[in-house]
Short mmCIF file of C-alpha atoms and ligand atoms in Angstrom, two decimals:
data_model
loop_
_atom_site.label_atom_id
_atom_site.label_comp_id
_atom_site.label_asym_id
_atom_site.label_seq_id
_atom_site.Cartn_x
_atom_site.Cartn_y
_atom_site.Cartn_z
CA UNK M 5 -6.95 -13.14 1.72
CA UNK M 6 -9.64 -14.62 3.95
CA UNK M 7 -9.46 -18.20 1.98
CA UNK M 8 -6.82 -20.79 2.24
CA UNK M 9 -4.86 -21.83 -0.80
CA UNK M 10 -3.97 -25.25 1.49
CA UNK M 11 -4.45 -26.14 5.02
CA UNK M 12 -3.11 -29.19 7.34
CA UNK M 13 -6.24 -30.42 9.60
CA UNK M 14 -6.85 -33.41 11.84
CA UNK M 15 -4.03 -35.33 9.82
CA UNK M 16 -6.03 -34.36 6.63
CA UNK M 17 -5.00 -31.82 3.58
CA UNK M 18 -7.70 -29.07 2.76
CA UNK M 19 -7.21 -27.12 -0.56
CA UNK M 20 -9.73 -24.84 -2.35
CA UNK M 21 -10.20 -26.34 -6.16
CA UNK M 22 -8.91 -23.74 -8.14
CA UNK M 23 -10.61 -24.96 -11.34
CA UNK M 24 -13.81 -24.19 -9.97
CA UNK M 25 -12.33 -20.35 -9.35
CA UNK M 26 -14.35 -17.84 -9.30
CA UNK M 27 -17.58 -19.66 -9.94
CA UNK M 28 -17.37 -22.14 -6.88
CA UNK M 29 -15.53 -22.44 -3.45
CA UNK M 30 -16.05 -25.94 -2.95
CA UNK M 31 -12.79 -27.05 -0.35
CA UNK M 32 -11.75 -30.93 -1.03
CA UNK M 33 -10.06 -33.03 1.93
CA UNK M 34 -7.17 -35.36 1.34
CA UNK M 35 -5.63 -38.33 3.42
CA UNK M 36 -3.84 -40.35 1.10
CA UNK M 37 -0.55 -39.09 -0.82
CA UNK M 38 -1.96 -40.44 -4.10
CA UNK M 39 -4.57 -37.72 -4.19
CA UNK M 40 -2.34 -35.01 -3.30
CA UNK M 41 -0.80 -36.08 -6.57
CA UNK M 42 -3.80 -36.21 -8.26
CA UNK M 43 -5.04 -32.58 -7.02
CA UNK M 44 -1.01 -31.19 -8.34
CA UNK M 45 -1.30 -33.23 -11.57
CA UNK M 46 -4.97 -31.75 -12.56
CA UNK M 47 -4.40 -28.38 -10.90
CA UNK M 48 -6.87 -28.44 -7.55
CA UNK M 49 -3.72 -26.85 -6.68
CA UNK M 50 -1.19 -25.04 -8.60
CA UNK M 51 1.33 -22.48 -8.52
CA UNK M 52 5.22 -22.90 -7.50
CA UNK M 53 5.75 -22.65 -4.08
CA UNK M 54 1.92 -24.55 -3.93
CA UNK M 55 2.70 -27.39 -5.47
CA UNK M 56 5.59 -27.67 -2.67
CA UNK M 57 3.86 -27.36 0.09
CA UNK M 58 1.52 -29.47 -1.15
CA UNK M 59 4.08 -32.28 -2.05
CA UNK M 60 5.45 -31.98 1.17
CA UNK M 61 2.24 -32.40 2.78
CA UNK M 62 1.62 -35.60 0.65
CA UNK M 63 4.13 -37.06 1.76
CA UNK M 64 3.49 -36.43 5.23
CA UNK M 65 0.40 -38.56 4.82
CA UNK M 66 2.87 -41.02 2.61
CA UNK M 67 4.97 -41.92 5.22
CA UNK M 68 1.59 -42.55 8.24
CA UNK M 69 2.39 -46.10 9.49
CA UNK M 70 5.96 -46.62 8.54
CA UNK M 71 9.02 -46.66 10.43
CA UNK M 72 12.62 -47.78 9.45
CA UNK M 73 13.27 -49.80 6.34
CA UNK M 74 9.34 -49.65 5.16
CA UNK M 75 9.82 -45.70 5.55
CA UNK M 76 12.53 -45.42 3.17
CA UNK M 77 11.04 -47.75 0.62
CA UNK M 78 8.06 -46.11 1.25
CA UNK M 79 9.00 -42.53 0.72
CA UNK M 80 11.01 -43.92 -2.55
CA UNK M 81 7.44 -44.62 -3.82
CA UNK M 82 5.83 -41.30 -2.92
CA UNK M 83 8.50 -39.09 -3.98
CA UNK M 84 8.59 -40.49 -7.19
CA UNK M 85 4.47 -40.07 -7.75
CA UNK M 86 4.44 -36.70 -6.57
CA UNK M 87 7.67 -35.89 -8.70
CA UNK M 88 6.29 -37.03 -11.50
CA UNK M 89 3.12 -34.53 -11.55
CA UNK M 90 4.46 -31.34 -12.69
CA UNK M 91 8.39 -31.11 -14.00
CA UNK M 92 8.63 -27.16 -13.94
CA UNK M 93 8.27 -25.99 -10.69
CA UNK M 94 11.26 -26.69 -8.91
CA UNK M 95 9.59 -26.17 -5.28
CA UNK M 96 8.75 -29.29 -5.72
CA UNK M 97 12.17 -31.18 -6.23
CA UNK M 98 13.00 -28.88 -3.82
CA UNK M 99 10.52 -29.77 -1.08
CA UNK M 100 11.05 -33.73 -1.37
CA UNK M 101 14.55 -33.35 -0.82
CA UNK M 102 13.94 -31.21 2.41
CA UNK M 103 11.55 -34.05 3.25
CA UNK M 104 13.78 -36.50 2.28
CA UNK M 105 16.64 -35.02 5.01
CA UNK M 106 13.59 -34.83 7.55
CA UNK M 107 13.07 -38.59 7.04
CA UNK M 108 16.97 -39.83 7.13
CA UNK M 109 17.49 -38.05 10.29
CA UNK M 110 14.91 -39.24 12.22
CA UNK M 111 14.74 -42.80 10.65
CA UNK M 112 14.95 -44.53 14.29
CA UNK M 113 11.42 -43.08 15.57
CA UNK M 114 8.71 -45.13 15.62
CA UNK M 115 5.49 -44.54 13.02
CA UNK M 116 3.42 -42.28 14.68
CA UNK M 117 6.69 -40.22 15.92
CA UNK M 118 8.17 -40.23 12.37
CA UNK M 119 4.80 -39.00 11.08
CA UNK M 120 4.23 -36.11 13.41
CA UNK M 121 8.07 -35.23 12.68
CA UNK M 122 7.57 -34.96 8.98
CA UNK M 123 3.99 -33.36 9.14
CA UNK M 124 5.54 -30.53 11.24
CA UNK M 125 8.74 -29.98 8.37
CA UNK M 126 5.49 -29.86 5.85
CA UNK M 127 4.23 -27.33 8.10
CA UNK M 128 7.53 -25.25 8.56
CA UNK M 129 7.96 -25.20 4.81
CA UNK M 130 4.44 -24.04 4.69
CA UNK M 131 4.97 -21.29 7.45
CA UNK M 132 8.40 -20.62 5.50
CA UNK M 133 6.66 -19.81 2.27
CA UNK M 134 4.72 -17.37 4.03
CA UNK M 135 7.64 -15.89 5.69
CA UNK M 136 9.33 -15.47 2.46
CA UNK M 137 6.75 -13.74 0.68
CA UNK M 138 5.99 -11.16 2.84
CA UNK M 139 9.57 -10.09 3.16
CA UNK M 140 9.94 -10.35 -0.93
CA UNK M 141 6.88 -8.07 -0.58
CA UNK M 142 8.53 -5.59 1.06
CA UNK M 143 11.52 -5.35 -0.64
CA UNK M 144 9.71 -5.09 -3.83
CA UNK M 145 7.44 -2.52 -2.57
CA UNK M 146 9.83 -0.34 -2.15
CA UNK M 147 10.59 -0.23 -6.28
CA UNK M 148 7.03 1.06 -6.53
CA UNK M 149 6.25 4.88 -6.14
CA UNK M 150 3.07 5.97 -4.05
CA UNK M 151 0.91 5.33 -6.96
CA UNK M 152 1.49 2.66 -9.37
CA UNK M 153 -0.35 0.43 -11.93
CA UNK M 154 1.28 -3.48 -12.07
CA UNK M 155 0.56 -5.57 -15.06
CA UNK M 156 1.13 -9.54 -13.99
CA UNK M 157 0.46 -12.21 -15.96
CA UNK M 158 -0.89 -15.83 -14.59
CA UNK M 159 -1.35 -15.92 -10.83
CA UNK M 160 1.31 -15.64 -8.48
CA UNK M 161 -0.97 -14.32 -5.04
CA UNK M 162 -2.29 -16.46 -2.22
CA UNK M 163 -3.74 -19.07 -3.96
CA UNK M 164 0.18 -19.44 -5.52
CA UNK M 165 1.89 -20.23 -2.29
CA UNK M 166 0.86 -20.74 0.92
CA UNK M 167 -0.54 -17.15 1.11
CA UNK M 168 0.24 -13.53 0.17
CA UNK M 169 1.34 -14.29 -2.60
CA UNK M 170 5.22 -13.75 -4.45
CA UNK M 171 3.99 -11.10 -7.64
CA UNK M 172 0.79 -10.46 -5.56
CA UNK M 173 2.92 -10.15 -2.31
CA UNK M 174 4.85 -7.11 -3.80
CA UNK M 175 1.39 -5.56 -4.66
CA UNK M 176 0.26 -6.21 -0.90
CA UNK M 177 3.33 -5.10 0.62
CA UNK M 178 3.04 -1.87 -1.34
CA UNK M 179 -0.46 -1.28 -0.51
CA UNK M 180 -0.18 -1.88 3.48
CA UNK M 181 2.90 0.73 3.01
CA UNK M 182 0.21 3.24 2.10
CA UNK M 183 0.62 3.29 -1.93
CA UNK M 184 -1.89 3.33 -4.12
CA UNK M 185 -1.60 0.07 -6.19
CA UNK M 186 -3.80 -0.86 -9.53
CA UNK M 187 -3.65 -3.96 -10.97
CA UNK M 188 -3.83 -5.02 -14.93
CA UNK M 189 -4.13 -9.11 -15.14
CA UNK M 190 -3.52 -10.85 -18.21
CA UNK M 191 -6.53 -13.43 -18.23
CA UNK M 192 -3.06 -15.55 -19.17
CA UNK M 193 -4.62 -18.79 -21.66
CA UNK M 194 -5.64 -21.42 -21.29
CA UNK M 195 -5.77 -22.54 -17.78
CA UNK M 196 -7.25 -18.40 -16.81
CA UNK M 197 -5.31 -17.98 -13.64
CA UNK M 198 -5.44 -14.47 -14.68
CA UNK M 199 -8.54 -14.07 -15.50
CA UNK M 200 -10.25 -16.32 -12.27
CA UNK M 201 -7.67 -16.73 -10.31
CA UNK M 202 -5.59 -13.29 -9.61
CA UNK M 203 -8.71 -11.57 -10.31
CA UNK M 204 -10.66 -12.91 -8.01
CA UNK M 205 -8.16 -12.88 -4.97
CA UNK M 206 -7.40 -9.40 -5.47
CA UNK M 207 -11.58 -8.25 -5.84
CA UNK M 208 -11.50 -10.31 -2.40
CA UNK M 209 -8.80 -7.65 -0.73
CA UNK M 210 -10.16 -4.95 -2.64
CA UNK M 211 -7.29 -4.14 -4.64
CA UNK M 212 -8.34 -2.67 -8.38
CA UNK M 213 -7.91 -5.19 -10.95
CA UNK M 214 -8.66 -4.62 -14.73
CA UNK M 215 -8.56 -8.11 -16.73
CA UNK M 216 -6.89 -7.96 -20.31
CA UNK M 217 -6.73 -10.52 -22.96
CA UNK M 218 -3.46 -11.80 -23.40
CA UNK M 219 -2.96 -10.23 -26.85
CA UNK M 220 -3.99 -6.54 -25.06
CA UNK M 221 -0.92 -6.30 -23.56
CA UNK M 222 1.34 -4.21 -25.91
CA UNK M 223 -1.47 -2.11 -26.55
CA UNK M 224 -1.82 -1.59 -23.30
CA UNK M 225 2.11 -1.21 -22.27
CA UNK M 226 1.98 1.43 -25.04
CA UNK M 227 -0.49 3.32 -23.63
CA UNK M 228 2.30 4.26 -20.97
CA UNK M 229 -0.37 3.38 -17.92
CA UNK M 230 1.87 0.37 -16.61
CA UNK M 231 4.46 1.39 -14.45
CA UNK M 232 6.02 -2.10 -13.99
CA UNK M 233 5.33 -5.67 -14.85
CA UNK M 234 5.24 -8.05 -12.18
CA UNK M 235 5.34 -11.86 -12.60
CA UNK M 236 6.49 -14.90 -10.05
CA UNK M 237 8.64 -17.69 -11.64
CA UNK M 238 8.46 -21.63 -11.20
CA UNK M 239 12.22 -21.81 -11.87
CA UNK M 240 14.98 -19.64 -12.01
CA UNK M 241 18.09 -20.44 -13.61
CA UNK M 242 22.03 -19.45 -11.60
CA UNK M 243 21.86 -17.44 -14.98
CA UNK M 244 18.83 -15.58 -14.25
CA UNK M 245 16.47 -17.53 -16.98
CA UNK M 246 13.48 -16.84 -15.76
CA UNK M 247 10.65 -19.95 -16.08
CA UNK M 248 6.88 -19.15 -15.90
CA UNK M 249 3.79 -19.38 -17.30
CA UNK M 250 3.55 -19.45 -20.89
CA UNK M 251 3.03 -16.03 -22.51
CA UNK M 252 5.90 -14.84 -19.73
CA UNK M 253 8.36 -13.87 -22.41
CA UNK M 254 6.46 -12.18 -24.88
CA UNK M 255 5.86 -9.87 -21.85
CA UNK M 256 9.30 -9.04 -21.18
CA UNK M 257 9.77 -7.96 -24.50
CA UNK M 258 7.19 -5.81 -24.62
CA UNK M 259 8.12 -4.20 -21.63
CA UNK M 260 11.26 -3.67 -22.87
CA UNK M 261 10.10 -2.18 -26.39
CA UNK M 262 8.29 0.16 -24.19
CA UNK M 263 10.85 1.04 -21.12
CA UNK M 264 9.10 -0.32 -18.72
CA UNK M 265 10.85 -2.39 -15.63
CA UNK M 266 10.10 -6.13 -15.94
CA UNK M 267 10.32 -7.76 -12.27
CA UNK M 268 10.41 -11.19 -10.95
CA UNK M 269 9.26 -12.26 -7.72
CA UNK M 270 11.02 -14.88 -6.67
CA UNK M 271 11.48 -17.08 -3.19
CA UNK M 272 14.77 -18.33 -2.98
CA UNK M 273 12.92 -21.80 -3.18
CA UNK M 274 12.35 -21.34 -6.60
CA UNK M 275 15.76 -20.89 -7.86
CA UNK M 276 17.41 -23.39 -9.14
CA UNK M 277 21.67 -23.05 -8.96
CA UNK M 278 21.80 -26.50 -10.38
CA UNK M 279 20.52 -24.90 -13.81
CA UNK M 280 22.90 -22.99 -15.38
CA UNK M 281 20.43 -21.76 -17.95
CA UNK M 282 17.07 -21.27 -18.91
CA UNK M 283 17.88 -24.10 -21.36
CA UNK M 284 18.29 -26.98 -18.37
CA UNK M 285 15.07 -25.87 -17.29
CA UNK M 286 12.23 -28.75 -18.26
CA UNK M 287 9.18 -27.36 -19.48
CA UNK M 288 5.81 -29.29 -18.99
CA UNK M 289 3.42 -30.03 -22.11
CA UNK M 290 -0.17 -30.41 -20.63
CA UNK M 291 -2.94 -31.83 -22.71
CA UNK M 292 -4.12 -30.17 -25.89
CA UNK M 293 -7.81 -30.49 -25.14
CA UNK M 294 -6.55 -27.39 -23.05
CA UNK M 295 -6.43 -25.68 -25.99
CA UNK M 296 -8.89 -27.47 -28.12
CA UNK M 297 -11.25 -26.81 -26.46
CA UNK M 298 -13.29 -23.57 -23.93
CA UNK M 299 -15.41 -24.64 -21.16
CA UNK M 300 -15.92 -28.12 -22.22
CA UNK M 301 -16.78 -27.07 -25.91
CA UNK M 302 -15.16 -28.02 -28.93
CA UNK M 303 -13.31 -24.36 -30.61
CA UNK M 304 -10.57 -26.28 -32.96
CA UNK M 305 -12.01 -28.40 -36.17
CA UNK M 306 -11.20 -32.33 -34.78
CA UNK M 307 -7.80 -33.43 -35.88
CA UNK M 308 -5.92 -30.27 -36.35
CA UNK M 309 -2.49 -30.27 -34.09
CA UNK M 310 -2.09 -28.82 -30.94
CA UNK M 311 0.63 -27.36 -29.19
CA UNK M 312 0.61 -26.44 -25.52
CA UNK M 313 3.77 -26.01 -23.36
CA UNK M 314 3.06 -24.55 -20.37
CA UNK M 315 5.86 -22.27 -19.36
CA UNK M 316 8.39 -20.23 -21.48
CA UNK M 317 11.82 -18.97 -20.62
CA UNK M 318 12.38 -15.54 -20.32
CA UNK M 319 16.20 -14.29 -20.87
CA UNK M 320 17.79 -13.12 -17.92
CA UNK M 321 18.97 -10.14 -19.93
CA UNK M 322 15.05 -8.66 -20.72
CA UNK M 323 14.79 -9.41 -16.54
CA UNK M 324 15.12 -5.96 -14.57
CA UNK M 325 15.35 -7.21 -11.45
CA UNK M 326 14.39 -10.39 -9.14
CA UNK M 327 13.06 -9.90 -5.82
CA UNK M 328 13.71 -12.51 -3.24
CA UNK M 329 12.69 -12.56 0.47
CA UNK M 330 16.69 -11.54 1.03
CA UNK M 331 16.78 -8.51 -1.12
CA UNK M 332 16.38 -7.48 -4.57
CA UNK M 333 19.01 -9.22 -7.09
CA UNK M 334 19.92 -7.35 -10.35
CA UNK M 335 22.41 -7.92 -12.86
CA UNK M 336 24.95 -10.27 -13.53
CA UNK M 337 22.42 -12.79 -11.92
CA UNK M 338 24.93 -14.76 -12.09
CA UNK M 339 26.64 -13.41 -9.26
CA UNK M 340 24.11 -12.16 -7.17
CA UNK M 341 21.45 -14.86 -7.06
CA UNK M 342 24.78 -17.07 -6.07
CA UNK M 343 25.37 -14.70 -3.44
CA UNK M 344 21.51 -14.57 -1.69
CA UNK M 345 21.12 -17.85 -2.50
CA UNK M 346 24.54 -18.89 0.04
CA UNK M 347 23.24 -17.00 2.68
CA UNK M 348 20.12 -18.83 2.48
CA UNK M 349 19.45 -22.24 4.93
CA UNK M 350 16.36 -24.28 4.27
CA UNK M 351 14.61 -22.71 7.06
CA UNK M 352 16.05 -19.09 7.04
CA UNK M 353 12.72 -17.61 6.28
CA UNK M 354 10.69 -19.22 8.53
CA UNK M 355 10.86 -20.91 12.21
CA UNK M 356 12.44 -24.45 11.97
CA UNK M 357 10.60 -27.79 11.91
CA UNK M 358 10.24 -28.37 15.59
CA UNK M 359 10.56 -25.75 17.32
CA UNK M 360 7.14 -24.12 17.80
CA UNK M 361 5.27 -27.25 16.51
CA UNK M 362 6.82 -29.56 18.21
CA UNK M 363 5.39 -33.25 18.08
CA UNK M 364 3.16 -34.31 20.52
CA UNK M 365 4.28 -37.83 21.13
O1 LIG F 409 0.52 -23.72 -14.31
P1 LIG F 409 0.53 -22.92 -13.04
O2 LIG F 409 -0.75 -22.22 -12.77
O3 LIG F 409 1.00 -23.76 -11.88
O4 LIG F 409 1.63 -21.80 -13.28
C1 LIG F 409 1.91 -20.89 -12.25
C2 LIG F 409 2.87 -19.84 -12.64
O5 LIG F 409 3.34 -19.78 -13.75
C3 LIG F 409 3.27 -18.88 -11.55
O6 LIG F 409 3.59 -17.65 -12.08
C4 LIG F 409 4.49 -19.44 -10.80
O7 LIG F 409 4.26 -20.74 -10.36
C5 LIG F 409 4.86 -18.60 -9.64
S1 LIG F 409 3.63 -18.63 -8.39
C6 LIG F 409 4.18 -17.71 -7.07
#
């Protein structure tokens, strides 16, 4: 995809405003962490792996000016905004703590050395991301035959990650492998990443994409043109729980009234060991005005309640498989996400902080 989901610039943070998706491409700058947390918190920029990046990035431009002592306390400060702006996604724990190592090992530079040190780990968790998704793609490619229709729910493409996408990367993969790949997109409510989001990246590569309400789905699993489901994940449990957006599980039992496989693209980054189960995994309530209301207007009487998590948990046992940048994990999850997961270093899918973008100074 010709756009970028996020960009590093002249010490400044570019990211496309996904709520403006597909109407507008209007690209906002950042150069203070606060915003960063502002653009995660009100969804400028969403999606797993996105939101880490994008944390990491903030605080990057968090730590500008600080050496030492002031660093630490500093970084206290940041981590703890940023952390606070979405609880689901785990990239984003994640992230801070690689940032977090980043900073206590180089705590003796000066400012502008420290700075350029912990922009470039932003940067190799950025290029990582990449990395990782288009080696998920490939592996997951190759559970598609040379013609297959995908049904994916929310969006987990470019505008996801830091590009290519993890659900969206497996449809990619498969296409620049020569098969013939269709897309159905559940417009996925409220927030319509579906609907705007994956829709629109995939019109931009020209891959076909049919948009389906939410509540078309078993009809359309039914009518035996899906050949898989594909979705990403914000966190996976060791148990192979499976966290993502809301509407997520009702999927995977459909698919599995109707026989068809139910995959989950997943980088590494976004499992979570330290879970157990899908029932550690925090789920984030956003406002109900989300729900209350469509495009600005009013569609619930005033007063009624409103309730809007914004993930479910899908058992690992409805999952048929999770695809991961080291190979494809089935069942006991248990043991095998353990197993990829040990083989996995923080910068295994990608080049290493410092070694092709080295600091200048
Ligand atoms: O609320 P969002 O849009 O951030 O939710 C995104 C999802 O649920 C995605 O499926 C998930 O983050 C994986 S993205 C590769």
């Amino acid at each position: 995809m010709a756009v970028k989901t996020i960009e590093w610039r002249g010490d400044r943070v570019f990211m496309i405003d996904q709520r403006l998706l597909p109407g507008k491409e209007i690209v906002r700058a950042y150069d203070d962490y606060r915003g960063v947390a502002e653009a995660i918190r009100t969804m400028v920029i969403r999606g797993a792996p996105a939101i880490g990046v994008a944390a990491a990035m903030g605080v990057a431009l968090g730590i500008k000016g600080h050496a030492g002592k002031r660093a630490e306390t500093r970084f206290a400060q940041v981590a703890k905004t940023l952390r606070a702006t979405r609880p689901t996604a785990v990239n984003l724990a994640w992230a801070l703590e690689r940032m977090e190592r980043a900073l206590r090992e180089n705590l003796t530079l000066e400012a502008p050395r420290l700075f350029r040190r912990l922009r470039d780990e932003a940067l190799a968790i950025y290029d990582a991301d990449l990395a990782a998704n288009r080696a998920l793609g490939k592996f997951g490619a190759e559970l598609l035959g040379a013609e297959a229709t995908v049904l994916t729910h929310c969006n987990a493409g470019a505008l996801a990650t830091a590009g290519y996408g993890t659900a969206l990367g497996v449809v990619r993969a498969a296409r620049e492998a020569g098969k013939r790949v269709a897309v159905y997109a559940d417009e996925t409510r409220p927030f319509l990443q579906g609907a705007r989001l994956t829709a629109w990246e995939l019109r931009k590569d020209r891959i076909p994409v049919t948009v389906i309400a939410d509540n078309m789905a078993g009809t359309v699993l039914r009518s035996g043109r899906i050949d898989c489901v594909i979705v990403g994940t914000d966190r996976t449990a060791a148990n192979g729980d499976v966290a993502n957006k809301i509407g997520t599980y009702p999927l995977a039992v459909l698919a599995r009234r109707h026989h068809v496989p139910f995959y989950v693209a997943a980088p590494l980054s976004s499992i979570d060991l330290a879970c157990a189960s899908g029932e550690q995994i925090p789920i984030e309530e956003r406002s109900p005005l989300e729900i209350a209301e469509f495009a600005g207007k009013a569609v619930t009487p005033k007063g009624v309640g409103v309730f809007n998590p914004a993930f479910d948990v899908t058992p690992a046992e409805l999952v048929t498989a999770i695809i991961t940048e080291r190979g494809v994990a089935r069942p006991s999850y248990a043991k095998s996400l353990a197993r990829l997961k040990k083989a996995h270093s923080p910068n295994a899918a990608g080049r290493s902080a410092g070694q092709a973008r080295r600091p200048t100074g």
